Short mmCIF file of C-alpha atoms in Angstrom, two decimals:
data_model
loop_
_atom_site.label_atom_id
_atom_site.label_comp_id
_atom_site.label_asym_id
_atom_site.label_seq_id
_atom_site.Cartn_x
_atom_site.Cartn_y
_atom_site.Cartn_z
CA MET A 229 0.08 -0.13 0.00
CA GLU A 230 2.96 2.41 0.88
CA LEU A 231 4.44 1.73 -2.52
CA PHE A 232 1.39 2.28 -4.20
CA VAL A 233 1.08 5.80 -2.64
CA ALA A 234 4.66 6.66 -3.44
CA MET A 235 4.08 5.59 -7.04
CA ASN A 236 0.80 7.39 -7.65
CA PRO A 237 2.66 10.91 -8.37
CA VAL A 238 5.05 8.99 -10.57
CA GLU A 239 2.08 7.61 -12.48
CA ARG A 240 0.05 10.97 -12.79
CA VAL A 241 3.35 12.89 -14.19
CA THR A 242 3.93 10.09 -16.59
CA THR A 243 0.47 10.00 -17.80
CA GLU A 244 0.45 13.57 -18.55
CA HIS A 245 3.63 13.53 -19.99
CA ALA A 246 2.75 11.03 -22.52
CA ASP A 247 -0.17 13.19 -23.27
CA VAL A 248 2.28 15.97 -24.26
CA LEU A 249 4.48 13.79 -26.11
CA THR A 250 1.48 12.40 -28.27
CA ALA A 251 0.62 15.99 -28.96
CA LEU A 252 4.17 16.81 -29.89
CA GLY A 253 3.96 13.83 -32.27
CA GLY A 254 1.29 15.46 -33.91
CA VAL A 255 2.70 18.39 -34.41
CA ILE A 256 5.76 16.75 -36.15
CA ASP A 257 3.58 14.82 -38.25
CA SER A 258 1.44 18.09 -39.25
CA PHE A 259 4.54 19.64 -40.13
CA ALA A 260 6.12 16.80 -42.26
CA ALA A 261 3.12 16.29 -44.12
CA GLU A 262 3.17 20.14 -45.14
CA VAL A 263 6.71 19.76 -46.06
CA ARG A 264 5.88 16.90 -48.25
CA LEU A 265 3.26 18.89 -50.01
CA LEU A 266 5.52 21.77 -50.67
CA GLU A 267 8.38 19.23 -51.58
CA ALA A 268 5.78 17.95 -54.47
CA ARG A 269 5.12 21.33 -55.39
CA GLN A 270 8.59 22.21 -55.95
CA ASP A 271 9.43 19.01 -57.94
CA ALA A 272 6.63 19.81 -60.24
CA LEU A 273 8.25 23.24 -60.70
CA LEU A 274 11.57 21.84 -61.27
CA ARG A 275 10.11 20.06 -64.20
CA GLU A 276 8.22 22.93 -65.46
CA ARG A 277 11.18 25.08 -65.25
CA THR A 278 13.37 22.31 -67.36
CA GLN A 279 10.34 22.47 -69.98
CA PHE A 280 10.52 26.26 -69.95
CA ALA A 281 14.19 26.17 -70.82
CA VAL A 282 13.69 23.64 -73.68
CA ASP A 283 10.67 26.00 -75.00
CA LYS A 284 12.64 29.04 -74.78
CA LEU A 285 15.54 27.54 -77.03
CA ALA A 286 12.86 25.62 -79.52
CA ILE A 287 10.31 28.87 -79.80
CA THR A 288 12.89 31.93 -79.89
CA PRO A 289 14.36 32.26 -83.45
CA PRO A 290 18.28 32.37 -83.90
CA GLU A 291 19.70 35.82 -82.56
CA ALA A 292 16.36 36.86 -80.96
CA ASP A 293 15.75 37.55 -77.38
CA TRP A 294 13.35 35.23 -75.64
CA ARG A 295 12.03 38.08 -73.67
CA GLU A 296 10.45 39.58 -76.53
CA ASN A 297 7.81 36.90 -76.43
CA ALA A 298 5.15 38.05 -73.95
CA ASP A 299 4.09 34.33 -73.35
CA LEU A 300 7.64 33.18 -72.10
CA VAL A 301 7.88 36.47 -70.15
CA ASP A 302 4.50 35.65 -68.49
CA ARG A 303 5.49 31.89 -67.94
CA GLU A 304 8.86 33.03 -66.53
CA HIS A 305 7.16 35.44 -63.96
CA ALA A 306 4.49 32.74 -63.14
CA LEU A 307 7.38 30.36 -62.10
CA ARG A 308 8.95 33.00 -60.09
CA LYS A 309 5.71 33.61 -58.31
CA ALA A 310 5.25 30.12 -57.64
CA TYR A 311 8.63 29.65 -56.11
CA ASP A 312 8.08 32.70 -53.85
CA ALA A 313 4.78 30.93 -52.74
CA ILE A 314 6.40 27.67 -51.93
CA ALA A 315 9.22 29.67 -49.84
CA ALA A 316 6.45 31.60 -48.06
CA GLY A 317 4.53 28.42 -47.30
CA LEU A 318 7.62 26.80 -45.86
CA SER A 319 8.22 29.76 -43.59
CA GLU A 320 4.62 29.78 -42.47
CA ALA A 321 4.61 26.00 -41.65
CA GLU A 322 7.87 26.45 -39.62
CA ASP A 323 6.22 29.27 -37.86
CA ARG A 324 3.24 27.38 -36.59
CA ALA A 325 5.35 24.24 -35.71
CA VAL A 326 7.41 26.39 -33.48
CA SER A 327 4.53 28.34 -31.62
CA GLN A 328 3.02 24.92 -31.16
CA ILE A 329 6.23 23.27 -29.87
CA ASN A 330 6.85 26.27 -27.64
CA ALA A 331 3.18 26.03 -26.18
CA LEU A 332 4.09 22.15 -25.46
CA ALA A 333 7.14 23.18 -23.76
CA ARG A 334 5.55 25.60 -21.47
CA GLU A 335 2.92 22.69 -20.56
CA THR A 336 5.90 20.41 -19.93
CA TYR A 337 7.48 22.81 -17.44
CA ARG A 338 4.09 23.15 -15.70
CA ILE A 339 3.62 19.52 -15.28
CA SER A 340 7.28 18.80 -14.17
CA ALA A 341 7.29 21.79 -11.70
CA GLY A 342 8.76 20.69 -8.23
CA SER A 343 9.85 17.38 -9.57
CA SER A 344 12.93 16.51 -11.34
CA LEU A 345 11.60 13.22 -12.43
CA PHE A 346 10.54 14.11 -15.82
CA PRO A 347 13.47 16.40 -17.24
CA ALA A 348 16.25 13.60 -15.93
CA ALA A 349 14.13 10.52 -17.51
CA LEU A 350 12.98 12.33 -20.34
CA THR A 351 16.03 13.81 -21.80
CA GLY A 352 18.15 10.85 -21.00
CA SER A 353 15.74 8.45 -22.83
CA ALA A 354 16.25 6.80 -26.43
CA ALA A 355 12.84 7.75 -27.38
CA TRP A 356 13.30 11.46 -26.52
CA ALA A 357 16.56 11.33 -28.69
CA THR A 358 14.55 9.88 -31.73
CA VAL A 359 11.70 12.61 -31.18
CA LEU A 360 14.40 15.26 -31.44
CA ALA A 361 16.39 13.73 -34.39
CA SER A 362 12.73 13.14 -36.43
CA PHE A 363 12.10 16.99 -35.35
CA ASP A 364 15.63 17.99 -36.52
CA GLU A 365 15.04 16.80 -39.98
CA GLY A 366 11.67 18.90 -40.39
CA ILE A 367 12.08 22.12 -38.26
CA GLU A 368 15.62 22.65 -39.24
CA SER A 369 15.03 22.24 -42.86
CA THR A 370 15.19 26.01 -43.21
CA GLY A 371 17.08 28.82 -41.29
CA ILE A 372 20.12 28.47 -39.10
CA GLY A 373 19.24 24.83 -37.80
CA PHE A 374 19.40 23.95 -41.49
CA LEU A 375 22.96 25.45 -41.70
CA GLU A 376 23.92 23.87 -38.46
CA SER A 377 22.76 20.55 -39.82
CA LEU A 378 25.06 20.77 -42.99
CA LEU A 379 28.10 20.18 -40.92
CA ARG A 380 26.68 16.86 -39.90
CA LYS A 381 26.52 15.68 -43.33
CA SER A 382 29.07 13.01 -44.06
CA ASN A 383 29.79 14.05 -47.61
CA LEU A 384 28.59 17.76 -48.03
CA SER A 385 29.52 18.09 -51.68
CA GLU A 386 27.65 14.94 -52.84
CA TRP A 387 24.61 15.81 -50.67
CA ALA A 388 24.62 19.53 -52.07
CA ALA A 389 24.75 18.08 -55.43
CA ALA A 390 21.98 15.70 -54.69
CA HIS A 391 19.73 18.48 -53.30
CA PRO A 392 19.91 21.73 -55.10
CA GLU A 393 16.53 22.76 -54.30
CA ARG A 394 17.19 22.56 -50.53
CA LEU A 395 20.05 25.19 -51.15
CA ARG A 396 17.79 27.32 -53.37
CA ALA A 397 14.79 27.27 -50.81
CA LEU A 398 17.30 28.61 -48.31
CA LEU A 399 18.50 31.29 -50.45
CA ASP A 400 14.96 32.46 -51.32
CA ALA A 401 14.08 32.52 -47.63
CA ALA A 402 17.45 33.35 -45.96
CA PRO A 403 17.58 33.95 -42.30
CA SER A 404 18.58 37.43 -41.21
CA ALA A 405 22.03 38.59 -41.51
CA ASP A 406 22.54 39.10 -37.88
CA LEU A 407 21.82 35.89 -37.18
CA VAL A 408 23.97 34.43 -39.92
CA ARG A 409 26.61 36.57 -38.94
CA GLU A 410 26.57 35.31 -35.24
CA TRP A 411 26.24 31.50 -36.48
CA TRP A 412 29.15 31.93 -38.70
CA SER A 413 31.28 33.91 -35.94
CA THR A 414 30.94 30.68 -33.78
CA LEU A 415 32.50 28.17 -36.24
CA ASP A 416 36.19 27.43 -36.44
CA ASP A 417 38.50 27.69 -39.73
CA ASP A 418 37.75 23.85 -39.96
CA ALA A 419 34.04 24.38 -40.15
CA HIS A 420 34.60 27.50 -42.45
CA GLU A 421 36.54 25.26 -44.91
CA ALA A 422 34.16 22.27 -44.69
CA LEU A 423 31.45 24.70 -45.78
CA THR A 424 33.03 26.86 -48.21
CA ALA A 425 34.26 23.53 -50.12
CA GLY A 426 30.79 21.61 -49.23
CA VAL A 427 28.27 24.47 -50.26
CA PRO A 428 29.87 27.39 -51.88
CA LEU A 429 26.60 28.69 -53.27
CA LEU A 430 25.27 29.18 -49.79
CA VAL A 431 28.64 30.76 -48.43
CA GLY A 432 28.86 32.95 -51.33
CA ASN A 433 25.67 34.38 -51.54
CA LEU A 434 24.28 34.48 -47.94
CA ASN A 435 24.08 38.03 -46.26
CA GLY A 436 25.84 38.14 -43.08
CA ILE A 437 29.07 35.85 -44.13
CA PRO A 438 31.99 38.27 -44.08
CA LEU A 439 32.70 39.32 -47.47
CA GLY A 440 36.18 37.65 -47.94
CA ASP A 441 34.72 34.47 -47.04
CA ARG A 442 31.82 35.08 -49.71
CA ALA A 443 34.76 36.08 -52.48
CA LYS A 444 36.60 32.84 -51.76
CA ALA A 445 33.29 30.51 -52.09
CA ASN A 446 32.44 32.61 -54.92
CA ASN A 447 35.83 31.89 -56.99
CA LEU A 448 34.62 28.43 -56.43
CA ASN A 449 31.23 28.97 -57.95
CA ILE A 450 32.58 30.68 -60.85
CA GLU A 451 35.06 27.93 -61.48
CA ALA A 452 31.88 25.50 -61.25
CA GLU A 453 29.78 27.42 -63.69
CA ILE A 454 32.80 27.74 -66.18
CA ALA A 455 33.13 23.90 -66.06
CA ARG A 456 29.10 23.21 -65.99
CA LEU A 457 28.99 25.65 -69.38
CA HIS A 458 31.91 23.78 -71.17
CA ARG A 459 30.22 20.50 -70.50
CA LEU A 460 26.75 21.84 -71.89
CA ASN A 461 28.71 23.19 -75.05
CA ALA A 462 30.15 19.80 -75.42
CA ASP A 463 26.92 17.89 -75.06
CA LEU A 464 25.35 20.23 -77.13
CA THR A 465 27.81 19.66 -79.96
CA THR A 466 28.14 15.98 -79.86
CA ARG A 467 24.26 15.32 -79.56
CA TYR A 468 22.78 17.84 -81.58
CA GLY A 469 25.45 19.72 -83.62
CA TYR A 470 27.30 16.98 -85.80
CA ASP A 471 27.01 13.36 -86.93
CA ASP A 472 29.38 10.61 -87.01
CA HIS A 473 30.96 12.25 -90.02
CA TYR A 474 31.42 15.56 -88.47
CA ARG A 475 28.50 16.97 -90.38
CA ARG A 476 26.14 19.57 -89.00
CA ILE A 477 22.71 17.64 -88.57
CA PRO A 478 19.97 19.58 -90.30
CA GLY A 479 17.71 21.74 -88.17
CA THR A 480 20.03 22.20 -85.15
CA VAL A 481 21.46 25.37 -86.05
CA ALA A 482 18.87 26.88 -83.20
CA PHE A 483 21.78 25.56 -80.69
CA ALA A 484 24.42 27.77 -82.30
CA PRO A 485 23.44 30.76 -80.70
CA THR A 486 23.37 29.07 -77.29
CA ILE A 487 26.77 27.69 -77.87
CA ALA A 488 28.22 31.01 -78.79
CA ALA A 489 26.30 32.62 -75.54
CA ASN A 490 27.90 30.07 -73.29
CA THR A 491 31.36 30.71 -74.67
CA ALA A 492 31.04 34.29 -74.15
CA LEU A 493 29.86 33.62 -70.74
CA ILE A 494 33.08 31.21 -69.98
CA ALA A 495 35.31 34.01 -71.24
CA SER A 496 33.56 36.68 -69.11
CA TYR A 497 33.91 34.51 -66.06
CA GLY A 498 37.28 33.90 -66.55
CA LEU A 499 38.13 37.44 -66.35
CA LEU A 500 36.52 37.55 -63.02
CA LEU A 501 39.08 34.98 -61.86
CA HIS A 502 41.81 36.32 -63.50
CA ASP A 503 41.32 40.19 -64.33
CA PRO A 504 44.68 41.92 -63.80
CA LYS A 505 43.11 45.39 -63.69
CA ALA A 506 43.68 47.52 -60.51
CA ILE A 507 43.10 50.92 -59.59
CA VAL A 508 45.99 52.88 -57.88
CA ARG A 509 45.06 55.34 -55.39
CA ARG A 510 47.04 56.35 -52.10
CA ASP A 511 45.82 55.38 -48.58
CA SER A 512 45.47 57.56 -45.52
CA SER A 513 49.21 57.58 -45.01
CA GLY A 514 50.00 58.80 -48.59
CA THR A 515 51.36 55.67 -49.99
CA ALA A 516 50.51 54.51 -53.31
CA ARG A 517 48.88 51.08 -53.47
CA PRO A 518 46.31 49.27 -55.93
CA LEU A 519 42.81 48.76 -54.83
CA ASN A 520 41.87 44.81 -54.85
CA PRO A 521 40.95 44.07 -58.08
CA ALA A 522 37.01 43.48 -58.08
CA VAL A 523 36.19 40.78 -55.89
CA VAL A 524 32.74 38.84 -56.25
CA ILE A 525 30.27 39.25 -53.34
CA ALA A 526 27.51 37.48 -54.83
CA PHE A 527 27.67 34.88 -57.86
CA ASP A 528 24.30 33.00 -58.69
CA PRO A 529 23.66 32.61 -62.24
CA VAL A 530 20.30 30.83 -61.70
CA GLY A 531 19.22 33.65 -59.50
CA GLU A 532 20.78 36.07 -61.62
CA SER A 533 22.53 37.52 -58.83
CA PHE A 534 26.19 39.13 -59.46
CA ILE A 535 27.71 41.69 -56.75
CA HIS A 536 31.32 42.73 -56.90
CA TYR A 537 33.29 44.83 -54.77
CA MET A 538 36.28 47.28 -55.84
CA GLY A 539 38.19 48.22 -52.62
CA HIS A 540 40.37 46.89 -49.67
CA LEU A 541 39.32 43.96 -47.41
CA ASP A 542 40.62 43.48 -44.00
CA ALA A 543 42.91 40.36 -44.12
CA THR A 544 41.96 39.47 -40.55
CA THR A 545 38.32 40.08 -40.21
CA LYS A 546 37.61 39.72 -43.96
CA GLU A 547 35.19 42.60 -43.96
CA LEU A 548 35.84 46.30 -44.69
CA PRO A 549 38.71 47.81 -42.98
CA VAL A 550 38.24 50.17 -40.24
CA THR A 551 40.15 52.66 -42.52
CA THR A 552 37.45 52.87 -45.22
CA THR A 553 35.67 55.90 -45.18
CA ASN A 554 33.29 55.91 -47.96
CA ILE A 555 31.47 53.10 -49.65
CA GLY A 556 29.21 53.50 -52.78
CA VAL A 557 26.49 50.86 -53.89
CA LEU A 558 26.14 51.30 -57.56
CA VAL A 559 22.91 49.73 -58.84
CA PRO A 560 22.79 49.77 -62.66
CA GLY A 561 20.00 49.83 -65.17
CA THR A 562 18.26 47.75 -67.85
CA MET A 563 20.24 45.19 -69.70
CA SER A 564 22.01 44.22 -66.50
CA ASN A 565 23.04 40.26 -66.52
CA ALA A 566 25.83 38.03 -66.27
CA SER A 567 27.32 39.11 -69.75
CA ASN A 568 28.02 42.80 -69.07
CA TRP A 569 29.31 43.10 -65.40
CA ARG A 570 32.27 44.87 -66.76
CA ALA A 571 30.19 47.77 -67.94
CA ASP A 572 29.13 48.11 -64.35
CA LEU A 573 32.75 47.83 -63.00
CA PHE A 574 33.92 50.56 -65.65
CA ARG A 575 31.32 53.08 -64.00
CA ALA A 576 32.26 52.11 -60.57
CA SER A 577 36.07 52.45 -61.40
CA ASN A 578 35.60 55.72 -63.05
CA VAL A 579 33.99 57.15 -59.81
CA LEU A 580 36.97 55.81 -57.71
CA LYS A 581 39.43 57.34 -60.05
CA ALA A 582 37.55 60.81 -59.58
CA LEU A 583 38.20 60.62 -55.95
CA PRO A 584 41.21 62.45 -54.20
CA ASP A 585 44.57 60.47 -53.99
CA THR A 586 43.80 60.29 -50.06
CA GLY A 587 41.43 58.24 -47.82
CA ASP A 588 40.31 54.90 -48.47
CA ALA A 589 36.85 54.34 -50.54
CA GLY A 590 35.36 51.44 -52.14
CA MET A 591 32.59 50.54 -54.52
CA PHE A 592 29.84 47.73 -54.68
CA THR A 593 28.12 46.99 -58.02
CA TRP A 594 25.03 45.23 -57.11
CA VAL A 595 22.85 43.32 -59.50
CA GLY A 596 20.83 41.08 -56.85
CA GLY A 597 18.44 39.30 -59.36
CA HIS A 598 16.49 39.52 -62.88
CA PHE A 599 16.64 43.25 -64.17
CA PRO A 600 14.50 44.29 -66.95
CA GLN A 601 16.34 43.49 -70.68
CA GLY A 602 14.13 45.75 -72.83
CA LEU A 603 10.70 47.38 -72.96
CA ASP A 604 9.83 45.61 -69.63
CA ALA A 605 11.69 48.38 -67.80
CA ALA A 606 8.34 50.24 -68.08
CA SER A 607 7.27 47.95 -65.56
CA SER A 608 8.04 48.23 -61.79
CA ARG A 609 7.26 44.45 -61.29
CA ASP A 610 11.05 43.87 -61.17
CA SER A 611 12.00 46.73 -59.01
CA LYS A 612 9.58 45.61 -56.24
CA VAL A 613 11.40 42.46 -56.05
CA LEU A 614 14.68 43.90 -56.29
CA GLY A 615 14.24 46.90 -53.89
CA PRO A 616 13.94 44.84 -50.66
CA ARG A 617 16.79 42.43 -51.68
CA LEU A 618 18.94 45.57 -52.02
CA ALA A 619 17.70 46.81 -48.64
CA ASP A 620 18.72 43.69 -47.14
CA PHE A 621 22.13 43.56 -48.88
CA VAL A 622 23.04 47.25 -47.47
CA ASN A 623 21.66 46.64 -44.24
CA SER A 624 23.97 43.47 -43.90
CA VAL A 625 26.92 45.92 -44.38
CA ARG A 626 25.97 48.79 -42.30
CA PRO A 627 26.61 46.93 -38.74
CA THR A 628 30.44 45.91 -40.09
CA THR A 629 31.71 49.47 -40.76
CA THR A 630 31.73 52.86 -39.90
CA ALA A 631 32.17 54.21 -43.60
CA ALA A 632 29.54 56.49 -45.04
CA LEU A 633 26.98 54.52 -47.43
CA THR A 634 25.87 56.28 -50.62
CA GLY A 635 23.16 54.49 -52.81
CA ILE A 636 23.84 55.38 -56.70
CA GLY A 637 20.86 54.43 -58.74
CA TYR A 638 21.34 54.72 -62.46
CA SER A 639 18.58 54.36 -64.86
CA TYR A 640 16.27 51.50 -63.90
CA GLY A 641 18.62 51.14 -60.76
CA GLY A 642 17.07 54.33 -59.74
CA ALA A 643 13.85 52.85 -59.17
CA VAL A 644 15.45 49.78 -57.62
CA LEU A 645 17.32 52.18 -54.99
CA GLY A 646 14.06 53.93 -54.70
CA MET A 647 12.08 50.73 -53.75
CA ALA A 648 14.83 49.97 -51.43
CA GLU A 649 14.82 53.10 -49.67
CA LYS A 650 10.92 52.51 -49.24
CA HIS A 651 11.75 49.21 -47.57
CA GLY A 652 14.18 50.89 -45.02
CA VAL A 653 17.47 50.69 -46.53
CA GLN A 654 19.97 52.42 -44.04
CA LEU A 655 22.10 54.94 -46.15
CA ASP A 656 24.11 58.26 -45.57
CA ARG A 657 23.39 59.88 -48.90
CA SER A 658 21.56 58.96 -52.07
CA VAL A 659 22.12 60.03 -55.67
CA SER A 660 19.98 59.28 -58.75
CA VAL A 661 21.83 59.07 -62.11
CA ALA A 662 19.62 59.65 -65.32
CA GLY A 663 17.21 57.69 -62.71
CA ALA A 664 13.73 56.18 -63.84
CA GLY A 665 12.28 57.43 -60.41
CA LEU A 666 11.87 57.32 -56.95
CA GLY A 667 10.15 53.97 -57.01
CA ASN A 668 6.63 53.04 -57.84
CA GLY A 669 4.09 54.62 -55.57
CA VAL A 670 6.81 57.02 -54.21
CA SER A 671 6.04 60.98 -54.40
CA SER A 672 8.85 62.07 -52.45
CA VAL A 673 11.45 61.45 -50.06
CA VAL A 674 9.02 61.90 -47.27
CA ASP A 675 7.91 58.07 -48.22
CA TYR A 676 11.24 56.79 -47.21
CA PRO A 677 10.80 55.46 -43.45
CA SER A 678 14.65 55.34 -42.74
CA SER A 679 16.44 57.89 -45.38
CA SER A 680 13.93 60.64 -45.64
CA ARG A 681 16.26 63.06 -43.82
CA ILE A 682 19.58 62.23 -45.55
CA PRO A 683 20.90 64.25 -48.59
CA HIS A 684 19.31 63.17 -52.05
CA TYR A 685 20.84 64.06 -55.24
CA SER A 686 20.03 63.57 -58.76
CA LEU A 687 21.76 64.15 -62.15
CA MET A 688 20.01 64.13 -65.87
CA ALA A 689 21.92 65.18 -68.80
CA PRO A 690 20.03 67.63 -71.45
CA GLY A 691 18.42 65.66 -74.08
CA ASP A 692 18.28 62.05 -72.34
CA MET A 693 15.20 60.69 -74.17
CA LEU A 694 15.54 57.46 -72.48
CA VAL A 695 13.88 58.00 -69.21
CA GLY A 696 13.31 61.81 -69.58
CA PRO A 697 9.97 61.56 -71.26
CA SER A 698 8.65 58.72 -68.72
CA GLN A 699 9.92 60.24 -65.35
CA GLY A 700 6.90 60.87 -62.98
CA LEU A 701 4.56 59.15 -65.27
CA GLN A 702 2.66 55.87 -63.53
CA ALA A 703 -0.41 54.04 -64.02
CA GLY A 704 -0.67 50.65 -61.73
CA ILE A 705 2.59 48.52 -61.89
CA LEU A 706 3.88 50.82 -64.70
CA GLY A 707 6.05 53.47 -64.03
CA HIS A 708 8.55 54.37 -61.14
CA GLY A 709 6.95 57.09 -59.04
CA ALA A 710 8.03 60.71 -59.13
CA SER A 711 10.65 62.41 -61.01
CA PRO A 712 13.96 62.76 -59.09
CA ILE A 713 14.69 66.17 -61.00
CA ASN A 714 11.46 67.48 -59.91
CA PRO A 715 12.00 70.02 -57.10
CA ALA A 716 8.87 68.47 -55.24
CA SER A 717 10.59 64.96 -55.10
CA GLY A 718 12.82 66.44 -52.29
CA PHE A 719 16.11 65.57 -54.40
CA ILE A 720 18.35 68.25 -55.34
CA ARG A 721 19.21 68.23 -58.98
CA LEU A 722 22.99 68.77 -59.98
CA ASP A 723 24.87 69.72 -62.70
CA THR A 724 26.15 67.35 -65.31
CA GLY A 725 28.11 69.75 -67.69
CA TRP A 726 26.86 67.89 -70.42
CA ASN A 727 26.51 70.65 -73.05
CA ASP A 728 30.18 71.61 -72.51
CA ASP A 729 31.61 71.22 -75.77
CA ALA A 730 34.91 72.87 -74.90
CA ILE A 731 35.98 69.51 -73.11
CA GLY A 732 34.07 67.21 -75.45
CA GLN A 733 30.98 66.62 -73.66
CA THR A 734 27.96 66.56 -75.85
CA SER A 735 24.42 65.46 -75.05
CA GLY A 736 21.51 63.62 -77.17
CA PRO A 737 19.08 60.94 -77.06
CA VAL A 738 21.26 58.06 -76.19
CA MET A 739 24.60 59.94 -75.20
CA GLY A 740 22.98 61.90 -72.65
CA HIS A 741 21.86 58.93 -70.73
CA SER A 742 24.92 56.63 -71.30
CA GLY A 743 27.47 59.34 -71.53
CA VAL A 744 27.05 60.63 -68.09
CA TRP A 745 29.57 57.87 -66.83
CA GLN A 746 32.39 59.18 -69.26
CA ARG A 747 35.62 59.24 -67.34
CA GLY A 748 36.74 62.67 -66.19
CA SER A 749 33.44 64.20 -66.91
CA THR A 750 31.37 66.54 -64.79
CA SER A 751 28.81 63.98 -64.04
CA VAL A 752 31.29 61.44 -62.71
CA MET A 753 32.89 64.11 -60.69
CA GLN A 754 29.78 65.30 -59.18
CA VAL A 755 29.01 61.51 -58.17
CA ALA A 756 32.49 61.20 -56.64
CA ARG A 757 31.80 64.66 -54.57
CA VAL A 758 28.67 63.07 -53.12
CA LEU A 759 30.61 59.85 -52.31
CA ASN A 760 33.22 61.48 -50.79
CA GLY A 761 30.81 64.13 -48.98
CA GLU A 762 32.31 67.09 -50.69
CA PRO A 763 30.65 70.22 -52.09
CA VAL A 764 28.68 70.08 -55.26
CA ALA A 765 27.66 72.11 -58.24
CA LEU A 766 23.77 72.69 -58.61
CA HIS A 767 22.02 72.25 -61.71
CA GLY A 768 22.63 74.98 -64.27
CA THR A 769 26.09 75.73 -63.31
CA HIS A 770 27.60 74.52 -66.58
CA GLU A 771 25.15 73.05 -68.49
#
């Protein structure tokens, strides 16, 4: 009888804990079911994307751009929207599971109050270990938990090659830069090396990982993409280009532009690894030294993300040095893609060369996703996606440096920068160079929650007919908000000097738009002065 009385509390606590464990199992089962459904949708999308790639080649005539086909453009955007929906669904499922687990944890604590029996017995049991392992596979499939789980893979490279969709899902719904930075700082050098070698796509493209580590990983990503393009060209040539007697098979000429485009990309990417160019400037002590050749901070051909940095990186922290005083973030315009990154670096280098020979400055060139490639530049659809991404990137750099950050939006990039400001990007100065607008739905800098009080400047050459006539026009998704040269916008218009024939500057429908980046021009000097926090010349001074 005494034994029964003594065991009665144990029976009660055990019974109540069994109920909690049963509920926990239900949560995990529900989450797993949601994940399986999302995985099935993702597998279907992968098949659709493969078919889309085949259709692009089959439908698009040689020498034509598939983006001129409205049906293909609509299919491409539908695929993007579907992928975004899957990422959002996974995040929502995770949030629900976490909320339910937390509620059960509170219930466990209530049951166990005043008794150490449950915690000791449960945490030491094989059953509980099994529950945790099962939960690991589900709830940690995204976020920091997923990153930590990578280090437990026996062969990370093979796993990554077999599960590219898992890596893509994390990039599409990445943890915050602060969380990534904290996680990375807890790892030792061996873990850094293992992750860089095993999942360079993640290491090279996650905000919060030090810039130097990202650059190292992206060198591997570039090498892998070059090898992939070589294999693709060899496959196309062998399977579709020639017969056994090396005679071209009729009807396969459509692949010739693809092979030519791949070959051009191979050469372009090779320069990213071996570009000998460097800009010589003087550091704060007056000693001449070259800036680092442009390092690659993001490289993701599938996500169309390419970010470069021209400037010094600290060898120890692998971040921006404490001596760096001014950083520019150049957001280019329409037609930005994997093949024309050198034009973006040309513009950035011209600005850096226009700076005084003292101090330490650097420039990012940011292409963080798909930019319009033609007439679709009239739509704000891409800028609405790119703006928040730009804000996330800049805000991930902000905590690592005391340098002043200047956003520089060129053409369509002006609208992207405007949407980033609408989403709270943290800048010290902002300049719109021949910018398309302040961002869809934005009427003035007052609409920028974090940057309404910083200096905003604009430059527009006389005769710029590419964006000038469309500035300020908006109808739903078409248009990019108010014009940055309208005084009511809150931007201060600066002089471009673009009618100064004495120094060879001329304006016109095209040159007035693209020529503002001419080395040594008044407009480039103005951008450099904004970047360096120097006095600038107002509109009309020399034009």
